[in-house]
Short mmCIF file of N, CA, C and O in Angstrom, two decimals:
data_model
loop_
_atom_site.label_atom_id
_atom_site.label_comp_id
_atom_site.label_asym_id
_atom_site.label_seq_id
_atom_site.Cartn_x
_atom_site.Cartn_y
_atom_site.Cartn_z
N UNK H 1 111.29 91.42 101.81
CA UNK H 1 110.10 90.75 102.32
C UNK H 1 109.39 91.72 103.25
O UNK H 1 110.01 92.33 104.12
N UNK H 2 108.08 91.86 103.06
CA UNK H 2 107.17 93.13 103.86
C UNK H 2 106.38 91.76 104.72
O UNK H 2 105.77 90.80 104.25
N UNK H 3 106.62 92.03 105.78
CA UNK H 3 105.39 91.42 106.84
C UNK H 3 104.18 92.42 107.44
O UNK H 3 104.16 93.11 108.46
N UNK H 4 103.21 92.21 106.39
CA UNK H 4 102.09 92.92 106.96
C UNK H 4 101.63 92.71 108.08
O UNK H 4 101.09 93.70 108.55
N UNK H 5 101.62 91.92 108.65
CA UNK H 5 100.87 91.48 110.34
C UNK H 5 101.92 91.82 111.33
O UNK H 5 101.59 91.92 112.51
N UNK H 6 103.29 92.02 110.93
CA UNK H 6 104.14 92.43 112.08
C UNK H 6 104.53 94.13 111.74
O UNK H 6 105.09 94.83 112.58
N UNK H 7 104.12 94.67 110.29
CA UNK H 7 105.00 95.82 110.06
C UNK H 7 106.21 96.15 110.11
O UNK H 7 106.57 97.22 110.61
N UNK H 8 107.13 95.19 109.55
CA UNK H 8 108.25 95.14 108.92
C UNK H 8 108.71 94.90 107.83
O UNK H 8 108.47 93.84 107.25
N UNK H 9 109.54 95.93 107.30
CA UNK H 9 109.90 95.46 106.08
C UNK H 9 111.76 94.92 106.24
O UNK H 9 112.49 95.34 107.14
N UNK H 10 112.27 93.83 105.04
CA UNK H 10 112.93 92.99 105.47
C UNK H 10 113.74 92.95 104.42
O UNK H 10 113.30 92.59 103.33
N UNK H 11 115.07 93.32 104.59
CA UNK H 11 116.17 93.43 103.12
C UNK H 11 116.95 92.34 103.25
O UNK H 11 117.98 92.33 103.92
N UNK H 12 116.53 91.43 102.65
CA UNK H 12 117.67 90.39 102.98
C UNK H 12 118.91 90.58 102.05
O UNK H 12 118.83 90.77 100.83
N UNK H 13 119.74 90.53 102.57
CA UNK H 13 121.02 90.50 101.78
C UNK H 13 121.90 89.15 101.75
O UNK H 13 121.77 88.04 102.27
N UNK H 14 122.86 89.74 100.91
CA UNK H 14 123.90 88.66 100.24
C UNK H 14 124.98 87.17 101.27
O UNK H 14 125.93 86.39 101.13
N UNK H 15 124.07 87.55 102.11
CA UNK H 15 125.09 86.81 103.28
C UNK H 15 123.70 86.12 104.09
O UNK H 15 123.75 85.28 104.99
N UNK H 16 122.75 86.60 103.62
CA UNK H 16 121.94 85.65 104.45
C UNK H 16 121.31 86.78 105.59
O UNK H 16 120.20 86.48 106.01
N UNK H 17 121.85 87.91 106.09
CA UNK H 17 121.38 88.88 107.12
C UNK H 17 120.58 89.92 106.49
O UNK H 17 120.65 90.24 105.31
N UNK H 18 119.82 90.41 107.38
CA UNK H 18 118.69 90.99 106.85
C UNK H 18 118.84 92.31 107.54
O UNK H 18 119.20 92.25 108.71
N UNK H 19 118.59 93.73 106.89
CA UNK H 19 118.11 94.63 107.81
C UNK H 19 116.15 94.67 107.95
O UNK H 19 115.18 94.18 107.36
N UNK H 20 116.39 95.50 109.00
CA UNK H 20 114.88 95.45 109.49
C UNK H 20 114.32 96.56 109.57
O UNK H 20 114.60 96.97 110.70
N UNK H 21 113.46 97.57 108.86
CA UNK H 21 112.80 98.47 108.82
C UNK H 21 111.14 98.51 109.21
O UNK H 21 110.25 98.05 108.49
N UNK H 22 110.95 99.10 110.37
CA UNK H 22 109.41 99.23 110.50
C UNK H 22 108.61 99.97 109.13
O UNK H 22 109.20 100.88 108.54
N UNK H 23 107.44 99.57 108.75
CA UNK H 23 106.88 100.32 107.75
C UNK H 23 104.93 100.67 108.73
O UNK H 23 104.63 100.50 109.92
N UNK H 24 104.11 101.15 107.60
CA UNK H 24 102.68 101.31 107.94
C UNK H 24 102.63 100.52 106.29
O UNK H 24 103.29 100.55 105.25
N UNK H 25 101.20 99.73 106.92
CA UNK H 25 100.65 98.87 106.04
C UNK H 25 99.40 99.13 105.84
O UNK H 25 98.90 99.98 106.57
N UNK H 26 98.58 98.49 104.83
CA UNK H 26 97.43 98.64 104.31
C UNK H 26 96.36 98.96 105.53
O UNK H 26 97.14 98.46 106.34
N UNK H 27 95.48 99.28 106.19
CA UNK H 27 93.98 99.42 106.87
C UNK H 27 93.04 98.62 106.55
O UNK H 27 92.70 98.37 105.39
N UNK H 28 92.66 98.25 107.33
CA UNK H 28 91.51 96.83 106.84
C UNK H 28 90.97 97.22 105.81
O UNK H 28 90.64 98.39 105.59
N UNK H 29 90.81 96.07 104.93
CA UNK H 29 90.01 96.28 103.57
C UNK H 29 91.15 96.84 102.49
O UNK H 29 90.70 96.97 101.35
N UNK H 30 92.27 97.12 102.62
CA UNK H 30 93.18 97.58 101.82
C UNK H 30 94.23 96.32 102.08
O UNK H 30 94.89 96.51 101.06
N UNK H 31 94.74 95.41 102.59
CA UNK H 31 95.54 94.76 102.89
C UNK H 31 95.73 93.81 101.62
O UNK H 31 94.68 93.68 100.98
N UNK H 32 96.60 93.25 101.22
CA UNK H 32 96.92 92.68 100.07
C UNK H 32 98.12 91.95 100.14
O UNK H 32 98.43 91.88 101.32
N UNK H 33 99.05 91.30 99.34
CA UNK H 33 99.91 90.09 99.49
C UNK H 33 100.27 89.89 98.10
O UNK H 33 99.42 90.04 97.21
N UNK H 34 101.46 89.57 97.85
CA UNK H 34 101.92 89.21 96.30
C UNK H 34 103.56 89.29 96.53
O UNK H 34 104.28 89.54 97.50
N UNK H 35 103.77 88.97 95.17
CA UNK H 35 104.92 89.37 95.03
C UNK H 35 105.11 89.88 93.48
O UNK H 35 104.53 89.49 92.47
N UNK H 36 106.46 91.23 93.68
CA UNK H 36 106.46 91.46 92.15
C UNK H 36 107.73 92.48 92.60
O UNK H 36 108.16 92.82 93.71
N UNK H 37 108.14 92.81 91.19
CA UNK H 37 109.30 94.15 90.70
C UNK H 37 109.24 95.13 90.98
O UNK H 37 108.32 95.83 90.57
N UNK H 38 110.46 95.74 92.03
CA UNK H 38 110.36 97.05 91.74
C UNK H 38 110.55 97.53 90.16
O UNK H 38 111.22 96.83 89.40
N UNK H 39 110.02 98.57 89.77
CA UNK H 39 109.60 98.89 88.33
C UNK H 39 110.24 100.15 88.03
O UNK H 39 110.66 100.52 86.94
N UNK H 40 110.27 100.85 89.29
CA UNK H 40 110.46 102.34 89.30
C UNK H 40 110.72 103.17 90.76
O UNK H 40 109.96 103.16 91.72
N UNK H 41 112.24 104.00 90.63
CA UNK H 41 112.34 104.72 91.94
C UNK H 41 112.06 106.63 90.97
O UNK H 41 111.95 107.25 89.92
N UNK H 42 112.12 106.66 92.51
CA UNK H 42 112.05 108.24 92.16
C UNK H 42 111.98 108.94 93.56
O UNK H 42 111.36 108.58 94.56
N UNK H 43 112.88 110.18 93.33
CA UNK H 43 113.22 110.67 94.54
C UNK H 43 112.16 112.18 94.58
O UNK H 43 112.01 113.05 93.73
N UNK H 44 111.70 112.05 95.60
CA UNK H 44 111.11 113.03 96.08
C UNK H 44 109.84 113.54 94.89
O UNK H 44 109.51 114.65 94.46
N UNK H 45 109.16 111.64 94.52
CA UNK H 45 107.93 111.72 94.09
C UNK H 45 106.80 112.69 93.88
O UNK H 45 106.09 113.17 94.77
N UNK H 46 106.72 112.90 92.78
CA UNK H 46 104.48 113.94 92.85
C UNK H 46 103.80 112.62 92.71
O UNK H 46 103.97 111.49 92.26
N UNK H 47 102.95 113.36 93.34
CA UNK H 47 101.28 112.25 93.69
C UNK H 47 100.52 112.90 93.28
O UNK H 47 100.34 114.11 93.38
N UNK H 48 99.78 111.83 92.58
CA UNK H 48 98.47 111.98 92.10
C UNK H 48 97.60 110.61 92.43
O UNK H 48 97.59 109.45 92.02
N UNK H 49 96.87 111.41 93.44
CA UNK H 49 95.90 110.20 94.19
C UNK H 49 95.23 109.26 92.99
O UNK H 49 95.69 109.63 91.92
N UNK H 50 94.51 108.41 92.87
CA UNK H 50 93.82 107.29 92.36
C UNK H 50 92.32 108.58 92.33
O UNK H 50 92.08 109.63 92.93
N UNK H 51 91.59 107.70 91.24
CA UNK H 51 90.45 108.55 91.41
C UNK H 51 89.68 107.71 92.73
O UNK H 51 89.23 108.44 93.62
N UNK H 52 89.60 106.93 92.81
CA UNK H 52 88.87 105.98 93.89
C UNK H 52 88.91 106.73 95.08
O UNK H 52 87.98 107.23 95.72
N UNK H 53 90.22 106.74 95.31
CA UNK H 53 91.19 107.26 96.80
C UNK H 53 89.93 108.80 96.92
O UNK H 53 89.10 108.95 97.82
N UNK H 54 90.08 109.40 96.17
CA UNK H 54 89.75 111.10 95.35
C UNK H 54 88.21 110.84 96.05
O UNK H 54 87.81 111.54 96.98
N UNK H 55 87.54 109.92 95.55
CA UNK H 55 85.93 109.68 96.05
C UNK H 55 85.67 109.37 97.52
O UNK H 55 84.97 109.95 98.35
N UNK H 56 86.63 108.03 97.59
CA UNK H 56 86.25 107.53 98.50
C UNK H 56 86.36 108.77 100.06
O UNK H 56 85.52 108.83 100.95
N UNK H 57 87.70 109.68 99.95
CA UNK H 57 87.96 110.45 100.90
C UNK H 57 87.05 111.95 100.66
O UNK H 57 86.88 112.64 101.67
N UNK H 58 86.60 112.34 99.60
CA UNK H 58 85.06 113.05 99.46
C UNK H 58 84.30 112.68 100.32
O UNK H 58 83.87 113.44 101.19
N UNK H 59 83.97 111.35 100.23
CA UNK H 59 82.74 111.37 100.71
C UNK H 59 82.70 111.03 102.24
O UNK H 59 81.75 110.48 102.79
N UNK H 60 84.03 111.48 102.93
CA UNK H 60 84.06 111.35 104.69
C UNK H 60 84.70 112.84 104.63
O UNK H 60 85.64 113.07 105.39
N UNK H 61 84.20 113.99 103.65
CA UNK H 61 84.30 114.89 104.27
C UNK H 61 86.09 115.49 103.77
O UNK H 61 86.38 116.69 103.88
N UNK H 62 87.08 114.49 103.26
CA UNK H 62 88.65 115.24 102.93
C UNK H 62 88.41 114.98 101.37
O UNK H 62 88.02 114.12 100.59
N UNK H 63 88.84 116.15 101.44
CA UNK H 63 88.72 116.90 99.62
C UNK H 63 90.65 116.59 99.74
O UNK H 63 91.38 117.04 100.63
N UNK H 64 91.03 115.81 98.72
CA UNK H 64 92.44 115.85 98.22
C UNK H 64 92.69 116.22 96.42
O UNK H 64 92.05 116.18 95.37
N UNK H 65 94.02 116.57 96.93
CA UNK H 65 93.94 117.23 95.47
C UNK H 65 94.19 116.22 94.31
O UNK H 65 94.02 115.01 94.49
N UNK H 66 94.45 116.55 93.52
CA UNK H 66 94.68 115.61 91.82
C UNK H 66 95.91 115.31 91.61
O UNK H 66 96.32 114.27 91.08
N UNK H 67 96.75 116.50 92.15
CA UNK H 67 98.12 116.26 91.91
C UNK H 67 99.11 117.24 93.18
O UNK H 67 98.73 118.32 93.65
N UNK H 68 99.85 116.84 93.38
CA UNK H 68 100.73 117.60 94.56
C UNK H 68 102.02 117.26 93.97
O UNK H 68 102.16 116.18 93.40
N UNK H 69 103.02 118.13 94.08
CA UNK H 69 104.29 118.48 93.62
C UNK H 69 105.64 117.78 94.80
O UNK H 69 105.58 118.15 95.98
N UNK H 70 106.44 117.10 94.49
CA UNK H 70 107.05 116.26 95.49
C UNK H 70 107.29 117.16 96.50
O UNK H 70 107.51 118.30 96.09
N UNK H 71 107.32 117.04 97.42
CA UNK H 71 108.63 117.59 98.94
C UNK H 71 108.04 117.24 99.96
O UNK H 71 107.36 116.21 99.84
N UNK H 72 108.06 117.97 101.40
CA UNK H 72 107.85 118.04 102.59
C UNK H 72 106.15 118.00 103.04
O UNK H 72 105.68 117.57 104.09
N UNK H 73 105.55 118.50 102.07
CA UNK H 73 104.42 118.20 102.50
C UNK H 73 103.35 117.58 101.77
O UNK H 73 102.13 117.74 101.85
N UNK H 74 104.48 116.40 100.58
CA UNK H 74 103.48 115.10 99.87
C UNK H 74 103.47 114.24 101.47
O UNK H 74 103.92 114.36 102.61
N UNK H 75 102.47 113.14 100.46
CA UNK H 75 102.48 112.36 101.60
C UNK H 75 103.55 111.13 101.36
O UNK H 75 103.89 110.27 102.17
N UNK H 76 103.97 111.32 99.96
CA UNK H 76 104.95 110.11 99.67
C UNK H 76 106.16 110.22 99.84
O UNK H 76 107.02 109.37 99.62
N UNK H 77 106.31 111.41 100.30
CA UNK H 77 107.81 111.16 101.21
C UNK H 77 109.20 111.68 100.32
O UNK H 77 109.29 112.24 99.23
N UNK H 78 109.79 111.44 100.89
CA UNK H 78 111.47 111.43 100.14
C UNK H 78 111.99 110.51 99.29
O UNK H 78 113.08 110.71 98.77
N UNK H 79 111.28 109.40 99.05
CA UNK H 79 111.91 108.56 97.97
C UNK H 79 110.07 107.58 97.80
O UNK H 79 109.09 107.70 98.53
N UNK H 80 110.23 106.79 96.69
CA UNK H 80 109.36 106.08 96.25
C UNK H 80 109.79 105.06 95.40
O UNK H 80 110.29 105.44 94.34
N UNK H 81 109.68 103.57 95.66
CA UNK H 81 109.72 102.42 94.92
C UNK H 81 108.55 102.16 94.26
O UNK H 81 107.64 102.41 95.05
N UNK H 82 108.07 101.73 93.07
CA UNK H 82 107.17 101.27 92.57
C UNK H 82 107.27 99.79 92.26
O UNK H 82 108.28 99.26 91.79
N UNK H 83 106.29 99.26 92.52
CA UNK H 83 105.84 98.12 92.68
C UNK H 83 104.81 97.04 91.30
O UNK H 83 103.61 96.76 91.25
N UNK H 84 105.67 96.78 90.61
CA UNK H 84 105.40 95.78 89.55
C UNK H 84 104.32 97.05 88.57
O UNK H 84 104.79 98.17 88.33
N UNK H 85 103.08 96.71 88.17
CA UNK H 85 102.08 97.47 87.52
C UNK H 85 101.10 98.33 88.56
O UNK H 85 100.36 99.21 88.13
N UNK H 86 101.18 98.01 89.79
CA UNK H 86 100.47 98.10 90.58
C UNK H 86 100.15 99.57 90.66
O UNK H 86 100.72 100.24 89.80
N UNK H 87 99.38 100.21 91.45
CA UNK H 87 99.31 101.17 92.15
C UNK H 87 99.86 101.53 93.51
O UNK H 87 99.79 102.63 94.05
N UNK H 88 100.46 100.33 94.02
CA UNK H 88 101.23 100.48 95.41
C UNK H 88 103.02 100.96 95.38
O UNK H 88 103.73 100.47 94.50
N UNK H 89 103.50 101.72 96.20
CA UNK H 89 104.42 101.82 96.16
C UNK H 89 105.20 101.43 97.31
O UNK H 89 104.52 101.01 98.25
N UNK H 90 106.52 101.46 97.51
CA UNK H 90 107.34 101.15 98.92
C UNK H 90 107.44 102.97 99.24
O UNK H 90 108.15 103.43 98.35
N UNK H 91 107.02 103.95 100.08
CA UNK H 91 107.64 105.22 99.90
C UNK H 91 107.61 106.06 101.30
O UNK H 91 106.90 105.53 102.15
N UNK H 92 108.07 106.95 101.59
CA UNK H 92 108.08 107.65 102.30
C UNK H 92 107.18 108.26 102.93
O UNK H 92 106.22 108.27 102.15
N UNK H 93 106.80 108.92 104.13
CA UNK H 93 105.65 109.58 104.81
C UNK H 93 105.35 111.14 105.04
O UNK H 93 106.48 111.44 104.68
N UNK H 94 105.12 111.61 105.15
CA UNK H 94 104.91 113.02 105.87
C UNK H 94 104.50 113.06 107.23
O UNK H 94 104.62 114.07 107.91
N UNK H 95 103.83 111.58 107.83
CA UNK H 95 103.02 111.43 108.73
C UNK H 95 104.34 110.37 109.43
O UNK H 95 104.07 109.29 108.92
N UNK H 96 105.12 110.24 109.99
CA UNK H 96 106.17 109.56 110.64
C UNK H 96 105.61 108.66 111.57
O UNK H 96 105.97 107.49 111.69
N UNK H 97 104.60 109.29 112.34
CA UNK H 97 103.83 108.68 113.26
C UNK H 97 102.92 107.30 113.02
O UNK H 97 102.39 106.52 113.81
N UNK H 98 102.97 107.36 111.74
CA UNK H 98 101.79 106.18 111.33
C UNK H 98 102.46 104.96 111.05
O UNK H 98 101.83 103.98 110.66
N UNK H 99 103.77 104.95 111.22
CA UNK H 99 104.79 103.63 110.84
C UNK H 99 104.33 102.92 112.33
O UNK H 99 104.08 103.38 113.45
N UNK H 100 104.37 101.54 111.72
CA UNK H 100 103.68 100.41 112.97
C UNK H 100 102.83 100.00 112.90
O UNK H 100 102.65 99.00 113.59
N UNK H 101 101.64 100.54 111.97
CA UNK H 101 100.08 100.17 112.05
C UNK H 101 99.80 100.18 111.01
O UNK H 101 100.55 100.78 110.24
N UNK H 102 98.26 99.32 110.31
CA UNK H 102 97.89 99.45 109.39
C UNK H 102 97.06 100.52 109.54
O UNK H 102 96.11 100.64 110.32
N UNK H 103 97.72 101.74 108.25
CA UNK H 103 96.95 103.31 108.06
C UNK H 103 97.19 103.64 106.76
O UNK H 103 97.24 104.83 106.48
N UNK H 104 97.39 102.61 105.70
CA UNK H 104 97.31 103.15 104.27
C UNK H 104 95.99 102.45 103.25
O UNK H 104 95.05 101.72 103.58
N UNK H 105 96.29 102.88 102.21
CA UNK H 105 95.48 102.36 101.64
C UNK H 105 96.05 101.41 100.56
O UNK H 105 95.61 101.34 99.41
N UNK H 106 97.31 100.54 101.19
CA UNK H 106 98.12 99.47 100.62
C UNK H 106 99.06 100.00 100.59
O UNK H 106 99.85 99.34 101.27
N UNK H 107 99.70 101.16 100.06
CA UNK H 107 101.16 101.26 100.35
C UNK H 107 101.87 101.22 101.43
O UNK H 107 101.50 101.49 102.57
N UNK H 108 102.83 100.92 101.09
CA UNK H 108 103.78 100.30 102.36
C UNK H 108 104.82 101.93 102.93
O UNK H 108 105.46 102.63 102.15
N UNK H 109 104.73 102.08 103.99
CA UNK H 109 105.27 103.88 104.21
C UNK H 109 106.52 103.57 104.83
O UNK H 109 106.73 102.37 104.99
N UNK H 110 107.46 104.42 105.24
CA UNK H 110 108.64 104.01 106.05
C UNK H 110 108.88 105.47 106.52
O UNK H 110 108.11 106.32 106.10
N UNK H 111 109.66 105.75 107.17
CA UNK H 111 110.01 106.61 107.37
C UNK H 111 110.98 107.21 106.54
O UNK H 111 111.69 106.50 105.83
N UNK H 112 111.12 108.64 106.53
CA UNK H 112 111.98 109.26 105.38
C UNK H 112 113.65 108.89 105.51
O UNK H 112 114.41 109.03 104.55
N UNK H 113 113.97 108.53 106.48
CA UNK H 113 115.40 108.41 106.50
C UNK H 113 115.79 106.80 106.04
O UNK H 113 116.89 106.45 105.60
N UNK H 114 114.44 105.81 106.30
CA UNK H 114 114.32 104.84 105.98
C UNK H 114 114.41 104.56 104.77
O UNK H 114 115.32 103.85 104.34
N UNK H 115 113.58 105.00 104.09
CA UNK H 115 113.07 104.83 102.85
C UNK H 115 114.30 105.94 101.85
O UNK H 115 114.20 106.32 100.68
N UNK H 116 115.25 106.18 102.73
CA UNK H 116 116.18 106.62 101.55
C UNK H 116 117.17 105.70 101.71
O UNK H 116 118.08 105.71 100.88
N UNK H 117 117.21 104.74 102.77
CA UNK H 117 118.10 103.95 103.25
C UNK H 117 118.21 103.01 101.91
O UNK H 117 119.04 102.87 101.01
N UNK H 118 116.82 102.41 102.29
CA UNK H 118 116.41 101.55 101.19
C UNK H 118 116.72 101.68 99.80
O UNK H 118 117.31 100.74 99.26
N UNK H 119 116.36 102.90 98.97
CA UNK H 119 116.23 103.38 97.98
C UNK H 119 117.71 103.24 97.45
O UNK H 119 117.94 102.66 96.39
N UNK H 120 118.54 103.71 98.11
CA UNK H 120 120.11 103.61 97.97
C UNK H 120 120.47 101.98 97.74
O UNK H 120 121.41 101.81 96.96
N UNK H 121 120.01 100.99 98.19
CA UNK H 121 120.64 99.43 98.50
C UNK H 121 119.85 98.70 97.47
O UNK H 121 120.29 97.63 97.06
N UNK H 122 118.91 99.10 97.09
CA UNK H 122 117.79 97.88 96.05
C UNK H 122 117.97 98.91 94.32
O UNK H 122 118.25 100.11 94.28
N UNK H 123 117.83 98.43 93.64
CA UNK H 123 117.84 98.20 92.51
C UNK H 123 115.99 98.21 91.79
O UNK H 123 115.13 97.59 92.42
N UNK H 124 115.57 99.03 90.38
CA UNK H 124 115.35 98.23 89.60
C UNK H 124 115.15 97.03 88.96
O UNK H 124 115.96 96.70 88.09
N UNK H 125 113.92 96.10 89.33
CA UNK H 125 114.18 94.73 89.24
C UNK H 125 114.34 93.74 90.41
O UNK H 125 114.38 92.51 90.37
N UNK H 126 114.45 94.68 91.63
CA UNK H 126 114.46 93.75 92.75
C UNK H 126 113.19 93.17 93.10
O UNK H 126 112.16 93.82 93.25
N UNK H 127 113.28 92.16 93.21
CA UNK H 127 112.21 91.29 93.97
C UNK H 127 111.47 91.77 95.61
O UNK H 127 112.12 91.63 96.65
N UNK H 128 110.21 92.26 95.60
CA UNK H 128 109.91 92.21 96.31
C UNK H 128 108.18 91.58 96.76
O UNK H 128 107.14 91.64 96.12
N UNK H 129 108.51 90.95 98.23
CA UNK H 129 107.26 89.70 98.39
C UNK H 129 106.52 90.61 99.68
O UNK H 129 107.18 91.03 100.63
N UNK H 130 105.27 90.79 99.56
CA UNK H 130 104.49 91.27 100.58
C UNK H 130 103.77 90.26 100.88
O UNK H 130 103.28 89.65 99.93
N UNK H 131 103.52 89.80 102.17
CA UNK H 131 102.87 88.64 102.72
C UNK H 131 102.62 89.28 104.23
O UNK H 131 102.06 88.61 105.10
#
């Protein structure tokens, strides 16, 4: 369970106890809510921005590239969950600092030690609810 208004993300487990991971959430106008499947992990993800993302950050001046090769200086981090059909993922940061606040453009970020935490405990098929 992701709580966008508090910036936590929420593993509930088999006993009823939950761990608690801070994440960074959507930025106004990106914020969103659902629920759906993880679909897809992958460790130490390449990105390839959205063309939207590609325009929209043109035109304030940041030129990003098309495609970046996973490691230390993607922005998706050390691990990546994918999220039903979507374009959002659960994934990692480069920017550590931005966990707590809404500063994405819907994906949900964690920190890298986090988000391998995670990656290790959930499954393919797990249910996850962003609200």
């Amino acid at each position: 369970v992701i709580d966008t208004h508090q910036n936590f993300l929420y593993l509930v487990e088999k006993n009823g106890k939950a761990r608690r991971y801070g994440v960074g959430t959507g930025k106004p106008g990106f914020e969103w809510s659902g629920t759906h499947k993880i679909t897809n992990k992958r460790e130490w993800p390449d990105w390839r921005p959205p063309a939207a993302m590609i325009k929209r950050e043109a035109a304030k001046g940041r030129y990003l590239p098309t495609y970046l090769a996973g490691g230390m200086e993607n922005p998706l981090g050390a691990r990546a969950l994918y999220l039903g059909t979507t374009e959002y993922r659960i994934h990692g940061t480069n920017q550590p600092w931005t966990i707590g606040g809404a500063v994405s453009s819907g994906c949900i970020r964690m920190r890298n030690e986090d988000v391998v935490d995670l990656y290790e405990r959930v499954n393919v098929g797990t249910t996850v609810e962003v609200i």
